[in-house]
Amino acid sequence: MAFAPRRRARRLWAYWRAEQRTLRQGLVALLLSTLAAFVAGIALGSITHTLEAFPGLFILIPAVLSMRGTIFGAMGARLGTSTHAGLFEVTRARTGVLYQNVFVAVVLTLLSSLYLALLARAAATAFGLPSISAVDFMAIAVVGGVIDSALILGLTVLLSVICYRRNYDLDAVSTPIITAVADMVTVPTIWLATFVTRVEVVSTGVAVIAVVASLALAIRGLTTDLKPVRRILLEMLGVVLLTPFLDILAGTVVEARLERFEEFPALLVIIPPFVAVAGALGGILSSRLSSKLQLGLLTPRRLPEAPAVLDGSLVVGFAIVIFTVIGALGLAYAAVTGSGSPGATTMLWSSFLAGMIATVVALVVAYYVAIGTARFGLDPDNHSVPIITSVLDLAGVVALLLVLSLSGVTAHG
């Protein structure tokens, strides 16, 4: 019995050595994701005047950011599974998995943009907050959604083709990179979309066209003869309808403490990379578990089997490195810009400890969502990444605020 921990340690080390390529690819992808989300944090801080001119717009931003990860993260996971199963082909054929996933992404982008706009407006009303009209919300969400989704869709397709041709592990790189690009382009495209609302006629016209186009595409998708498309849409619709509530709540939690964060701008800037990385880590694990479930290498049991535990250890390793980097980036930003920070020790420790808390949540939720969907005969790729991303958006924010509160930073926020 005394040698059991030693044997487990040797087995873990052997697994990490065997997965060196995945570790390198995943770490690089996560670092890129962190830097991109850090840029997103800076971008968010630079449009404060727009947020003041368009009350309620901030409520929409976290949900839109998460939805891009939901739609295209799930798409990357499905393409990763099809690659492992030998079903992926670089073709424009209507019956190919690539065409079908692109079609699904277009339909879900339009539908989710309209839905998020209405949900943001409803949330503002429910919490008694001033906000722009529902029409303006729809115009901004749809125009911004079309622009940024076109960029993210192109990247997702390109990434899947490159990974297929070079034999890279798409599950290890798709979620972090897609999340990174979504973080970088979404805030600027939302800002650009606000100019549409400057002319009331244009805003109304865009909203009407978006509603008609969304309904037409939804009907076509749900009645198509392509069974995989129908199945993905039906399964993803539930996810699209339910997960944004967590993102709206996460945005509300942060906004309630924005005045306190103004004293330490470096903390506000690290929120986007912190939340993005938490979701990306969960996405990596859920994608790997989904692929193993699909291929029969893992069975949906109440307690995780050895392959799932070993995959979880990779995520913990990533988390230790990346959340330390995020704290360091916050300190660097404070030093370069001369803005306030709560101090080096608090910054680094808060980022690390909150990151570990979020990672534990990611491990638990990713595993049980994956096996739960498998037991109900659903496709884990359509649910694991979207659900884990939304849960980690809220859990990441709460974990960070909790640690900051215990450190006395936001105790009075």
mmCIF file of C-alpha atoms in Angstrom:
data_model
loop_
_atom_site.group_PDB
_atom_site.id
_atom_site.type_symbol
_atom_site.label_atom_id
_atom_site.label_comp_id
_atom_site.label_asym_id
_atom_site.label_seq_id
_atom_site.Cartn_x
_atom_site.Cartn_y
_atom_site.Cartn_z
ATOM 1 C CA MET A 1 0.000 0.000 0.000
ATOM 2 C CA ALA A 2 2.891 2.340 0.759
ATOM 3 C CA PHE A 3 4.021 2.094 -2.844
ATOM 4 C CA ALA A 4 0.594 3.004 -4.301
ATOM 5 C CA PRO A 5 1.196 6.795 -4.357
ATOM 6 C CA ARG A 6 4.601 6.214 -5.923
ATOM 7 C CA ARG A 7 3.104 4.013 -8.628
ATOM 8 C CA ARG A 8 0.433 6.612 -9.349
ATOM 9 C CA ALA A 9 3.077 9.324 -9.574
ATOM 10 C CA ARG A 10 5.115 7.250 -12.042
ATOM 11 C CA ARG A 11 2.007 6.571 -14.097
ATOM 12 C CA LEU A 12 1.137 10.274 -14.136
ATOM 13 C CA TRP A 13 4.671 11.202 -15.180
ATOM 14 C CA ALA A 14 4.624 8.580 -17.935
ATOM 15 C CA TYR A 15 1.310 9.958 -19.199
ATOM 16 C CA TRP A 16 2.631 13.519 -19.235
ATOM 17 C CA ARG A 17 5.715 12.395 -21.151
ATOM 18 C CA ALA A 18 3.507 10.591 -23.667
ATOM 19 C CA GLU A 19 1.384 13.724 -24.024
ATOM 20 C CA GLN A 20 4.285 16.145 -24.502
ATOM 21 C CA ARG A 21 2.971 17.229 -27.877
ATOM 22 C CA THR A 22 -0.470 17.962 -26.468
ATOM 23 C CA LEU A 23 1.093 19.849 -23.559
ATOM 24 C CA ARG A 24 3.132 22.037 -25.885
ATOM 25 C CA GLN A 25 0.237 22.711 -28.250
ATOM 26 C CA GLY A 26 -2.234 23.349 -25.439
ATOM 27 C CA LEU A 27 0.103 25.640 -23.517
ATOM 28 C CA VAL A 28 0.903 27.712 -26.600
ATOM 29 C CA ALA A 29 -2.800 27.970 -27.450
ATOM 30 C CA LEU A 30 -3.657 29.012 -23.887
ATOM 31 C CA LEU A 31 -0.914 31.637 -23.808
ATOM 32 C CA LEU A 32 -2.211 33.088 -27.072
ATOM 33 C CA SER A 33 -5.734 33.001 -25.649
ATOM 34 C CA THR A 34 -4.578 34.813 -22.522
ATOM 35 C CA LEU A 35 -2.810 37.555 -24.460
ATOM 36 C CA ALA A 36 -5.792 37.997 -26.782
ATOM 37 C CA ALA A 37 -8.226 38.229 -23.886
ATOM 38 C CA PHE A 38 -5.887 40.687 -22.183
ATOM 39 C CA VAL A 39 -6.127 42.844 -25.296
ATOM 40 C CA ALA A 40 -9.914 42.464 -25.050
ATOM 41 C CA GLY A 41 -9.779 43.742 -21.487
ATOM 42 C CA ILE A 42 -7.871 46.817 -22.600
ATOM 43 C CA ALA A 43 -10.347 47.313 -25.467
ATOM 44 C CA LEU A 44 -13.261 47.092 -23.046
ATOM 45 C CA GLY A 45 -11.717 49.774 -20.895
ATOM 46 C CA SER A 46 -11.290 52.037 -23.919
ATOM 47 C CA ILE A 47 -15.002 52.160 -24.818
ATOM 48 C CA THR A 48 -16.293 53.433 -21.501
ATOM 49 C CA HIS A 49 -17.790 56.496 -23.208
ATOM 50 C CA THR A 50 -19.778 54.212 -25.542
ATOM 51 C CA LEU A 51 -21.020 52.192 -22.583
ATOM 52 C CA GLU A 52 -22.207 55.430 -20.972
ATOM 53 C CA ALA A 53 -23.915 56.579 -24.184
ATOM 54 C CA PHE A 54 -25.647 53.198 -24.626
ATOM 55 C CA PRO A 55 -26.932 52.225 -21.162
ATOM 56 C CA GLY A 56 -27.413 48.517 -20.707
ATOM 57 C CA LEU A 57 -24.929 47.592 -23.434
ATOM 58 C CA PHE A 58 -22.481 46.157 -20.911
ATOM 59 C CA ILE A 59 -25.070 43.512 -20.023
ATOM 60 C CA LEU A 60 -24.909 42.229 -23.592
ATOM 61 C CA ILE A 61 -21.126 41.973 -23.901
ATOM 62 C CA PRO A 62 -20.351 38.965 -21.617
ATOM 63 C CA ALA A 63 -23.222 36.988 -23.136
ATOM 64 C CA VAL A 64 -22.067 37.713 -26.702
ATOM 65 C CA LEU A 65 -18.484 36.786 -25.833
ATOM 66 C CA SER A 66 -19.637 33.508 -24.321
ATOM 67 C CA MET A 67 -22.016 32.713 -27.179
ATOM 68 C CA ARG A 68 -19.218 32.949 -29.719
ATOM 69 C CA GLY A 69 -17.300 30.402 -27.671
ATOM 70 C CA THR A 70 -20.433 28.289 -27.337
ATOM 71 C CA ILE A 71 -21.178 28.123 -31.055
ATOM 72 C CA PHE A 72 -17.667 27.880 -32.427
ATOM 73 C CA GLY A 73 -16.136 26.005 -29.500
ATOM 74 C CA ALA A 74 -18.752 23.292 -29.997
ATOM 75 C CA MET A 75 -18.075 23.373 -33.727
ATOM 76 C CA GLY A 76 -14.358 22.867 -33.095
ATOM 77 C CA ALA A 77 -15.113 19.989 -30.714
ATOM 78 C CA ARG A 78 -17.345 18.281 -33.295
ATOM 79 C CA LEU A 79 -14.728 18.678 -36.002
ATOM 80 C CA GLY A 80 -12.086 17.340 -33.613
ATOM 81 C CA THR A 81 -14.175 14.257 -32.929
ATOM 82 C CA SER A 82 -14.810 13.711 -36.640
ATOM 83 C CA THR A 83 -11.060 13.960 -37.271
ATOM 84 C CA HIS A 84 -10.297 11.323 -34.628
ATOM 85 C CA ALA A 85 -13.021 9.105 -36.064
ATOM 86 C CA GLY A 86 -11.667 9.450 -39.619
ATOM 87 C CA LEU A 87 -14.787 11.224 -40.906
ATOM 88 C CA PHE A 88 -13.283 14.652 -41.584
ATOM 89 C CA GLU A 89 -12.566 15.657 -45.178
ATOM 90 C CA VAL A 90 -11.538 18.971 -46.689
ATOM 91 C CA THR A 91 -14.467 19.320 -49.063
ATOM 92 C CA ARG A 92 -17.330 21.689 -49.883
ATOM 93 C CA ALA A 93 -19.683 18.775 -50.434
ATOM 94 C CA ARG A 94 -23.097 19.285 -48.876
ATOM 95 C CA THR A 95 -22.881 15.923 -47.150
ATOM 96 C CA GLY A 96 -19.486 16.641 -45.610
ATOM 97 C CA VAL A 97 -19.078 17.456 -41.920
ATOM 98 C CA LEU A 98 -17.360 20.731 -42.761
ATOM 99 C CA TYR A 99 -20.263 22.138 -44.803
ATOM 100 C CA GLN A 100 -22.834 20.963 -42.281
ATOM 101 C CA ASN A 101 -21.040 22.570 -39.348
ATOM 102 C CA VAL A 102 -20.644 25.861 -41.203
ATOM 103 C CA PHE A 103 -24.363 25.920 -41.984
ATOM 104 C CA VAL A 104 -25.244 25.253 -38.339
ATOM 105 C CA ALA A 105 -22.904 28.038 -37.181
ATOM 106 C CA VAL A 106 -24.569 30.587 -39.494
ATOM 107 C CA VAL A 107 -28.076 29.697 -38.303
ATOM 108 C CA LEU A 108 -27.136 29.743 -34.627
ATOM 109 C CA THR A 109 -25.279 33.053 -34.958
ATOM 110 C CA LEU A 110 -28.349 34.903 -36.222
ATOM 111 C CA LEU A 111 -30.783 33.240 -33.829
ATOM 112 C CA SER A 112 -28.576 33.723 -30.776
ATOM 113 C CA SER A 113 -27.880 37.380 -31.618
ATOM 114 C CA LEU A 114 -31.583 38.183 -31.599
ATOM 115 C CA TYR A 115 -32.175 36.159 -28.463
ATOM 116 C CA LEU A 116 -29.319 37.789 -26.542
ATOM 117 C CA ALA A 117 -30.556 41.234 -27.526
ATOM 118 C CA LEU A 118 -34.006 40.537 -26.131
ATOM 119 C CA LEU A 119 -32.556 38.883 -23.031
ATOM 120 C CA ALA A 120 -30.283 41.859 -22.317
ATOM 121 C CA ARG A 121 -33.211 44.227 -22.641
ATOM 122 C CA ALA A 122 -35.315 42.046 -20.329
ATOM 123 C CA ALA A 123 -32.496 41.865 -17.771
ATOM 124 C CA ALA A 124 -32.111 45.644 -17.737
ATOM 125 C CA THR A 125 -35.836 46.008 -17.129
ATOM 126 C CA ALA A 126 -35.875 43.324 -14.436
ATOM 127 C CA PHE A 127 -33.028 44.944 -12.485
ATOM 128 C CA GLY A 128 -34.427 48.431 -12.962
ATOM 129 C CA LEU A 129 -31.476 49.625 -15.021
ATOM 130 C CA PRO A 130 -31.718 52.232 -17.791
ATOM 131 C CA SER A 131 -31.139 50.782 -21.248
ATOM 132 C CA ILE A 132 -31.429 51.366 -24.969
ATOM 133 C CA SER A 133 -34.476 50.056 -26.847
ATOM 134 C CA ALA A 134 -34.988 46.434 -27.858
ATOM 135 C CA VAL A 135 -34.665 47.432 -31.528
ATOM 136 C CA ASP A 136 -31.280 49.035 -30.890
ATOM 137 C CA PHE A 137 -30.182 45.991 -28.930
ATOM 138 C CA MET A 138 -31.143 43.740 -31.870
ATOM 139 C CA ALA A 139 -29.400 45.918 -34.432
ATOM 140 C CA ILE A 140 -26.182 46.038 -32.422
ATOM 141 C CA ALA A 141 -26.220 42.334 -31.590
ATOM 142 C CA VAL A 142 -26.943 41.195 -35.149
ATOM 143 C CA VAL A 143 -24.547 43.534 -36.973
ATOM 144 C CA GLY A 144 -21.783 42.881 -34.462
ATOM 145 C CA GLY A 145 -22.586 39.170 -34.524
ATOM 146 C CA VAL A 146 -22.398 38.883 -38.300
ATOM 147 C CA ILE A 147 -19.058 40.684 -38.490
ATOM 148 C CA ASP A 148 -17.265 38.866 -35.695
ATOM 149 C CA SER A 149 -18.808 35.475 -36.465
ATOM 150 C CA ALA A 150 -17.620 35.694 -40.068
ATOM 151 C CA LEU A 151 -14.072 36.148 -38.798
ATOM 152 C CA ILE A 152 -14.339 33.415 -36.165
ATOM 153 C CA LEU A 153 -15.994 30.983 -38.584
ATOM 154 C CA GLY A 154 -13.226 31.466 -41.116
ATOM 155 C CA LEU A 155 -10.613 30.846 -38.427
ATOM 156 C CA THR A 156 -12.386 27.710 -37.149
ATOM 157 C CA VAL A 157 -12.503 26.198 -40.627
ATOM 158 C CA LEU A 158 -8.879 27.132 -41.301
ATOM 159 C CA LEU A 159 -7.778 25.715 -37.954
ATOM 160 C CA SER A 160 -9.559 22.411 -38.542
ATOM 161 C CA VAL A 161 -7.985 22.041 -41.993
ATOM 162 C CA ILE A 162 -4.483 22.816 -40.701
ATOM 163 C CA CYS A 163 -4.830 20.402 -37.772
ATOM 164 C CA TYR A 164 -6.172 17.709 -40.106
ATOM 165 C CA ARG A 165 -3.351 18.070 -42.616
ATOM 166 C CA ARG A 166 -0.549 18.373 -40.050
ATOM 167 C CA ASN A 167 -1.941 15.807 -37.625
ATOM 168 C CA TYR A 168 -2.331 18.263 -34.742
ATOM 169 C CA ASP A 169 -4.710 17.603 -31.846
ATOM 170 C CA LEU A 170 -7.660 19.898 -32.645
ATOM 171 C CA ASP A 171 -9.215 19.211 -29.221
ATOM 172 C CA ALA A 172 -6.167 20.740 -27.507
ATOM 173 C CA VAL A 173 -6.001 23.942 -29.550
ATOM 174 C CA SER A 174 -9.455 24.765 -30.923
ATOM 175 C CA THR A 175 -11.173 26.083 -27.782
ATOM 176 C CA PRO A 176 -8.309 28.342 -26.582
ATOM 177 C CA ILE A 177 -7.638 29.845 -30.013
ATOM 178 C CA ILE A 178 -11.298 30.306 -30.925
ATOM 179 C CA THR A 179 -11.938 31.885 -27.530
ATOM 180 C CA ALA A 180 -8.942 34.167 -28.014
ATOM 181 C CA VAL A 181 -10.095 35.456 -31.391
ATOM 182 C CA ALA A 182 -13.661 35.852 -30.158
ATOM 183 C CA ASP A 183 -12.431 37.920 -27.225
ATOM 184 C CA MET A 184 -10.321 40.157 -29.460
ATOM 185 C CA VAL A 185 -12.849 40.875 -32.191
ATOM 186 C CA THR A 186 -16.188 40.885 -30.344
ATOM 187 C CA VAL A 187 -15.792 44.067 -28.288
ATOM 188 C CA PRO A 188 -14.555 46.155 -31.265
ATOM 189 C CA THR A 189 -17.319 44.811 -33.543
ATOM 190 C CA ILE A 190 -19.982 45.627 -30.951
ATOM 191 C CA TRP A 191 -18.548 49.123 -30.760
ATOM 192 C CA LEU A 192 -18.689 49.416 -34.563
ATOM 193 C CA ALA A 193 -22.256 48.092 -34.572
ATOM 194 C CA THR A 194 -23.396 50.904 -32.285
ATOM 195 C CA PHE A 195 -23.002 53.334 -35.200
ATOM 196 C CA VAL A 196 -25.918 51.577 -36.930
ATOM 197 C CA THR A 197 -28.248 52.851 -34.230
ATOM 198 C CA ARG A 198 -27.311 56.490 -34.874
ATOM 199 C CA VAL A 199 -30.002 56.510 -37.573
ATOM 200 C CA GLU A 200 -33.339 55.178 -36.306
ATOM 201 C CA VAL A 201 -34.569 54.024 -39.739
ATOM 202 C CA VAL A 202 -31.399 52.013 -40.332
ATOM 203 C CA SER A 203 -31.582 50.428 -36.885
ATOM 204 C CA THR A 204 -35.213 49.402 -37.392
ATOM 205 C CA GLY A 205 -34.506 48.074 -40.896
ATOM 206 C CA VAL A 206 -31.607 45.950 -39.682
ATOM 207 C CA ALA A 207 -33.736 44.514 -36.880
ATOM 208 C CA VAL A 208 -36.582 43.585 -39.260
ATOM 209 C CA ILE A 209 -34.229 41.983 -41.808
ATOM 210 C CA ALA A 210 -32.494 40.044 -39.033
ATOM 211 C CA VAL A 211 -35.768 38.628 -37.722
ATOM 212 C CA VAL A 212 -36.916 37.507 -41.190
ATOM 213 C CA ALA A 213 -33.522 36.025 -42.131
ATOM 214 C CA SER A 214 -33.201 34.189 -38.822
ATOM 215 C CA LEU A 215 -36.635 32.605 -39.071
ATOM 216 C CA ALA A 216 -36.051 31.582 -42.694
ATOM 217 C CA LEU A 217 -32.699 29.952 -41.916
ATOM 218 C CA ALA A 218 -34.066 28.250 -38.803
ATOM 219 C CA ILE A 219 -36.948 26.721 -40.759
ATOM 220 C CA ARG A 220 -34.590 25.582 -43.500
ATOM 221 C CA GLY A 221 -32.206 24.044 -40.997
ATOM 222 C CA LEU A 222 -34.875 22.209 -39.022
ATOM 223 C CA THR A 223 -36.533 20.816 -42.169
ATOM 224 C CA THR A 224 -33.381 19.903 -44.114
ATOM 225 C CA ASP A 225 -32.817 16.369 -45.313
ATOM 226 C CA LEU A 226 -29.380 16.407 -43.660
ATOM 227 C CA LYS A 227 -30.002 14.491 -40.431
ATOM 228 C CA PRO A 228 -26.750 15.587 -38.716
ATOM 229 C CA VAL A 229 -27.699 19.240 -39.237
ATOM 230 C CA ARG A 230 -31.156 18.726 -37.732
ATOM 231 C CA ARG A 231 -29.747 16.874 -34.753
ATOM 232 C CA ILE A 232 -27.074 19.484 -34.020
ATOM 233 C CA LEU A 233 -29.569 22.342 -34.296
ATOM 234 C CA LEU A 234 -32.125 20.664 -32.045
ATOM 235 C CA GLU A 235 -29.521 19.860 -29.393
ATOM 236 C CA MET A 236 -27.798 23.242 -29.605
ATOM 237 C CA LEU A 237 -31.030 25.254 -29.399
ATOM 238 C CA GLY A 238 -31.537 24.185 -25.806
ATOM 239 C CA VAL A 239 -27.984 25.188 -24.950
ATOM 240 C CA VAL A 240 -28.332 28.541 -26.726
ATOM 241 C CA LEU A 241 -31.543 29.301 -24.847
ATOM 242 C CA LEU A 242 -30.345 28.356 -21.357
ATOM 243 C CA THR A 243 -26.634 29.136 -20.994
ATOM 244 C CA PRO A 244 -26.818 32.944 -21.580
ATOM 245 C CA PHE A 245 -28.592 33.393 -18.246
ATOM 246 C CA LEU A 246 -25.315 32.619 -16.458
ATOM 247 C CA ASP A 247 -23.419 35.124 -18.593
ATOM 248 C CA ILE A 248 -26.003 37.841 -17.987
ATOM 249 C CA LEU A 249 -25.680 37.163 -14.260
ATOM 250 C CA ALA A 250 -21.877 37.284 -14.471
ATOM 251 C CA GLY A 251 -22.054 40.686 -16.161
ATOM 252 C CA THR A 252 -24.448 41.933 -13.508
ATOM 253 C CA VAL A 253 -22.164 40.757 -10.692
ATOM 254 C CA VAL A 254 -19.198 42.650 -12.140
ATOM 255 C CA GLU A 255 -21.151 45.787 -12.991
ATOM 256 C CA ALA A 256 -22.369 46.065 -9.402
ATOM 257 C CA ARG A 257 -18.722 46.480 -8.357
ATOM 258 C CA LEU A 258 -17.390 48.575 -11.239
ATOM 259 C CA GLU A 259 -16.909 51.648 -9.050
ATOM 260 C CA ARG A 260 -14.629 49.693 -6.742
ATOM 261 C CA PHE A 261 -12.623 48.365 -9.693
ATOM 262 C CA GLU A 262 -11.998 51.911 -10.915
ATOM 263 C CA GLU A 263 -9.605 52.285 -7.999
ATOM 264 C CA PHE A 264 -7.565 49.321 -9.315
ATOM 265 C CA PRO A 265 -7.902 49.321 -13.131
ATOM 266 C CA ALA A 266 -5.434 46.428 -13.425
ATOM 267 C CA LEU A 267 -8.002 44.166 -11.780
ATOM 268 C CA LEU A 268 -10.667 45.143 -14.306
ATOM 269 C CA VAL A 269 -8.318 44.424 -17.197
ATOM 270 C CA ILE A 270 -7.527 40.870 -16.032
ATOM 271 C CA ILE A 271 -11.190 39.844 -15.782
ATOM 272 C CA PRO A 272 -11.577 39.007 -19.525
ATOM 273 C CA PRO A 273 -8.425 36.822 -19.694
ATOM 274 C CA PHE A 274 -9.234 35.215 -16.354
ATOM 275 C CA VAL A 275 -12.744 34.220 -17.413
ATOM 276 C CA ALA A 276 -11.624 33.255 -20.919
ATOM 277 C CA VAL A 277 -8.885 30.939 -19.643
ATOM 278 C CA ALA A 278 -11.187 29.323 -17.096
ATOM 279 C CA GLY A 279 -13.635 28.515 -19.884
ATOM 280 C CA ALA A 280 -10.847 27.394 -22.228
ATOM 281 C CA LEU A 281 -9.470 24.968 -19.637
ATOM 282 C CA GLY A 282 -12.897 23.459 -19.163
ATOM 283 C CA GLY A 283 -13.300 23.363 -22.932
ATOM 284 C CA ILE A 284 -10.041 21.457 -23.391
ATOM 285 C CA LEU A 285 -11.063 18.827 -20.856
ATOM 286 C CA SER A 286 -14.627 18.514 -22.119
ATOM 287 C CA SER A 287 -13.411 18.172 -25.726
ATOM 288 C CA ARG A 288 -10.976 15.406 -24.798
ATOM 289 C CA LEU A 289 -13.583 13.581 -22.732
ATOM 290 C CA SER A 290 -16.154 13.926 -25.519
ATOM 291 C CA SER A 291 -13.770 12.431 -28.056
ATOM 292 C CA LYS A 292 -12.969 9.517 -25.737
ATOM 293 C CA LEU A 293 -16.661 8.890 -25.051
ATOM 294 C CA GLN A 294 -17.425 8.922 -28.773
ATOM 295 C CA LEU A 295 -14.586 6.501 -29.519
ATOM 296 C CA GLY A 296 -15.433 4.127 -26.676
ATOM 297 C CA LEU A 297 -12.203 4.829 -24.764
ATOM 298 C CA LEU A 298 -14.173 6.112 -21.783
ATOM 299 C CA THR A 299 -17.427 4.918 -20.244
ATOM 300 C CA PRO A 300 -19.945 7.284 -18.591
ATOM 301 C CA ARG A 301 -19.502 6.284 -14.931
ATOM 302 C CA ARG A 302 -20.365 8.143 -11.741
ATOM 303 C CA LEU A 303 -16.700 8.293 -10.697
ATOM 304 C CA PRO A 304 -14.069 9.133 -13.316
ATOM 305 C CA GLU A 305 -11.905 6.386 -14.748
ATOM 306 C CA ALA A 306 -8.133 6.635 -15.024
ATOM 307 C CA PRO A 307 -8.115 8.184 -18.546
ATOM 308 C CA ALA A 308 -10.412 10.994 -17.350
ATOM 309 C CA VAL A 309 -8.280 11.622 -14.239
ATOM 310 C CA LEU A 310 -5.126 11.777 -16.332
ATOM 311 C CA ASP A 311 -6.743 14.248 -18.741
ATOM 312 C CA GLY A 312 -7.788 16.311 -15.732
ATOM 313 C CA SER A 313 -4.171 16.417 -14.548
ATOM 314 C CA LEU A 314 -3.191 18.101 -17.825
ATOM 315 C CA VAL A 315 -5.754 20.834 -17.168
ATOM 316 C CA VAL A 316 -4.408 21.399 -13.638
ATOM 317 C CA GLY A 317 -0.900 21.732 -15.049
ATOM 318 C CA PHE A 318 -2.077 24.284 -17.590
ATOM 319 C CA ALA A 319 -3.957 26.207 -14.892
ATOM 320 C CA ILE A 320 -0.942 26.560 -12.576
ATOM 321 C CA VAL A 321 1.069 28.215 -15.339
ATOM 322 C CA ILE A 322 -1.597 30.344 -17.003
ATOM 323 C CA PHE A 323 -3.250 31.885 -13.943
ATOM 324 C CA THR A 324 0.171 32.919 -12.675
ATOM 325 C CA VAL A 325 0.833 34.553 -16.045
ATOM 326 C CA ILE A 326 -2.488 36.441 -15.833
ATOM 327 C CA GLY A 327 -1.528 37.943 -12.479
ATOM 328 C CA ALA A 328 1.844 38.967 -13.911
ATOM 329 C CA LEU A 329 0.162 40.591 -16.927
ATOM 330 C CA GLY A 330 -2.026 42.624 -14.597
ATOM 331 C CA LEU A 331 1.042 43.842 -12.737
ATOM 332 C CA ALA A 332 2.793 44.684 -16.003
ATOM 333 C CA TYR A 333 -0.230 46.664 -17.183
ATOM 334 C CA ALA A 334 -0.313 48.633 -13.935
ATOM 335 C CA ALA A 335 3.405 49.380 -14.203
ATOM 336 C CA VAL A 336 3.284 50.481 -17.846
ATOM 337 C CA THR A 337 0.145 52.624 -17.578
ATOM 338 C CA GLY A 338 0.739 53.894 -14.068
ATOM 339 C CA SER A 339 -2.734 52.718 -13.018
ATOM 340 C CA GLY A 340 -3.497 51.360 -9.587
ATOM 341 C CA SER A 341 -3.082 47.764 -8.455
ATOM 342 C CA PRO A 342 -3.575 46.131 -5.041
ATOM 343 C CA GLY A 343 0.114 45.165 -4.914
ATOM 344 C CA ALA A 344 2.248 42.403 -6.422
ATOM 345 C CA THR A 345 1.547 39.764 -3.778
ATOM 346 C CA THR A 346 -2.213 40.318 -3.775
ATOM 347 C CA MET A 347 -2.366 40.449 -7.563
ATOM 348 C CA LEU A 348 -0.428 37.228 -8.132
ATOM 349 C CA TRP A 349 -1.945 35.322 -5.232
ATOM 350 C CA SER A 350 -5.512 36.367 -6.042
ATOM 351 C CA SER A 351 -5.166 35.352 -9.683
ATOM 352 C CA PHE A 352 -3.594 32.011 -8.787
ATOM 353 C CA LEU A 353 -5.944 31.043 -5.943
ATOM 354 C CA ALA A 354 -9.093 32.123 -7.787
ATOM 355 C CA GLY A 355 -7.825 30.284 -10.853
ATOM 356 C CA MET A 356 -7.402 27.067 -8.893
ATOM 357 C CA ILE A 357 -10.927 27.397 -7.511
ATOM 358 C CA ALA A 358 -12.284 27.920 -11.026
ATOM 359 C CA THR A 359 -10.241 24.949 -12.263
ATOM 360 C CA VAL A 360 -11.801 22.637 -9.691
ATOM 361 C CA VAL A 361 -15.235 23.746 -10.874
ATOM 362 C CA ALA A 362 -14.139 23.161 -14.468
ATOM 363 C CA LEU A 363 -12.965 19.619 -13.726
ATOM 364 C CA VAL A 364 -16.184 18.617 -12.003
ATOM 365 C CA VAL A 365 -18.613 20.257 -14.410
ATOM 366 C CA ALA A 366 -16.745 19.178 -17.558
ATOM 367 C CA TYR A 367 -16.745 15.529 -16.499
ATOM 368 C CA TYR A 368 -20.351 15.258 -15.363
ATOM 369 C CA VAL A 369 -21.758 17.252 -18.255
ATOM 370 C CA ALA A 370 -19.871 15.005 -20.685
ATOM 371 C CA ILE A 371 -21.044 11.726 -19.146
ATOM 372 C CA GLY A 372 -24.551 13.078 -18.529
ATOM 373 C CA THR A 373 -25.073 13.925 -22.182
ATOM 374 C CA ALA A 374 -23.594 10.576 -23.183
ATOM 375 C CA ARG A 375 -25.982 8.675 -20.912
ATOM 376 C CA PHE A 376 -28.964 10.466 -22.416
ATOM 377 C CA GLY A 377 -27.788 9.624 -25.913
ATOM 378 C CA LEU A 378 -26.905 13.220 -26.791
ATOM 379 C CA ASP A 379 -23.756 14.383 -28.537
ATOM 380 C CA PRO A 380 -21.322 15.614 -25.844
ATOM 381 C CA ASP A 381 -19.669 17.937 -28.372
ATOM 382 C CA ASN A 382 -22.926 19.912 -28.629
ATOM 383 C CA HIS A 383 -23.266 20.391 -24.876
ATOM 384 C CA SER A 384 -19.981 20.015 -23.000
ATOM 385 C CA VAL A 385 -18.104 23.019 -24.390
ATOM 386 C CA PRO A 386 -21.098 25.417 -24.371
ATOM 387 C CA ILE A 387 -22.223 24.530 -20.859
ATOM 388 C CA ILE A 388 -18.749 24.488 -19.332
ATOM 389 C CA THR A 389 -17.920 27.835 -20.921
ATOM 390 C CA SER A 390 -21.023 29.518 -19.517
ATOM 391 C CA VAL A 391 -20.654 27.939 -16.084
ATOM 392 C CA LEU A 392 -17.022 29.008 -15.913
ATOM 393 C CA ASP A 393 -17.905 32.563 -16.966
ATOM 394 C CA LEU A 394 -19.965 32.881 -13.805
ATOM 395 C CA ALA A 395 -17.797 30.663 -11.586
ATOM 396 C CA GLY A 396 -14.631 32.463 -12.695
ATOM 397 C CA VAL A 397 -16.051 35.882 -11.881
ATOM 398 C CA VAL A 398 -17.416 34.716 -8.519
ATOM 399 C CA ALA A 399 -14.125 32.990 -7.608
ATOM 400 C CA LEU A 400 -12.085 36.071 -8.444
ATOM 401 C CA LEU A 401 -14.408 38.410 -6.554
ATOM 402 C CA LEU A 402 -14.458 36.022 -3.584
ATOM 403 C CA VAL A 403 -10.669 35.905 -3.328
ATOM 404 C CA LEU A 404 -10.388 39.666 -3.810
ATOM 405 C CA SER A 405 -13.000 40.187 -1.099
ATOM 406 C CA LEU A 406 -11.110 37.886 1.303
ATOM 407 C CA SER A 407 -7.983 39.899 0.496
ATOM 408 C CA GLY A 408 -9.823 43.088 1.429
ATOM 409 C CA VAL A 409 -9.677 44.511 -2.091
ATOM 410 C CA THR A 410 -13.401 44.506 -2.902
ATOM 411 C CA ALA A 411 -14.731 44.136 0.613
ATOM 412 C CA HIS A 412 -16.489 47.447 0.351
ATOM 413 C CA GLY A 413 -17.625 47.062 -3.263
#
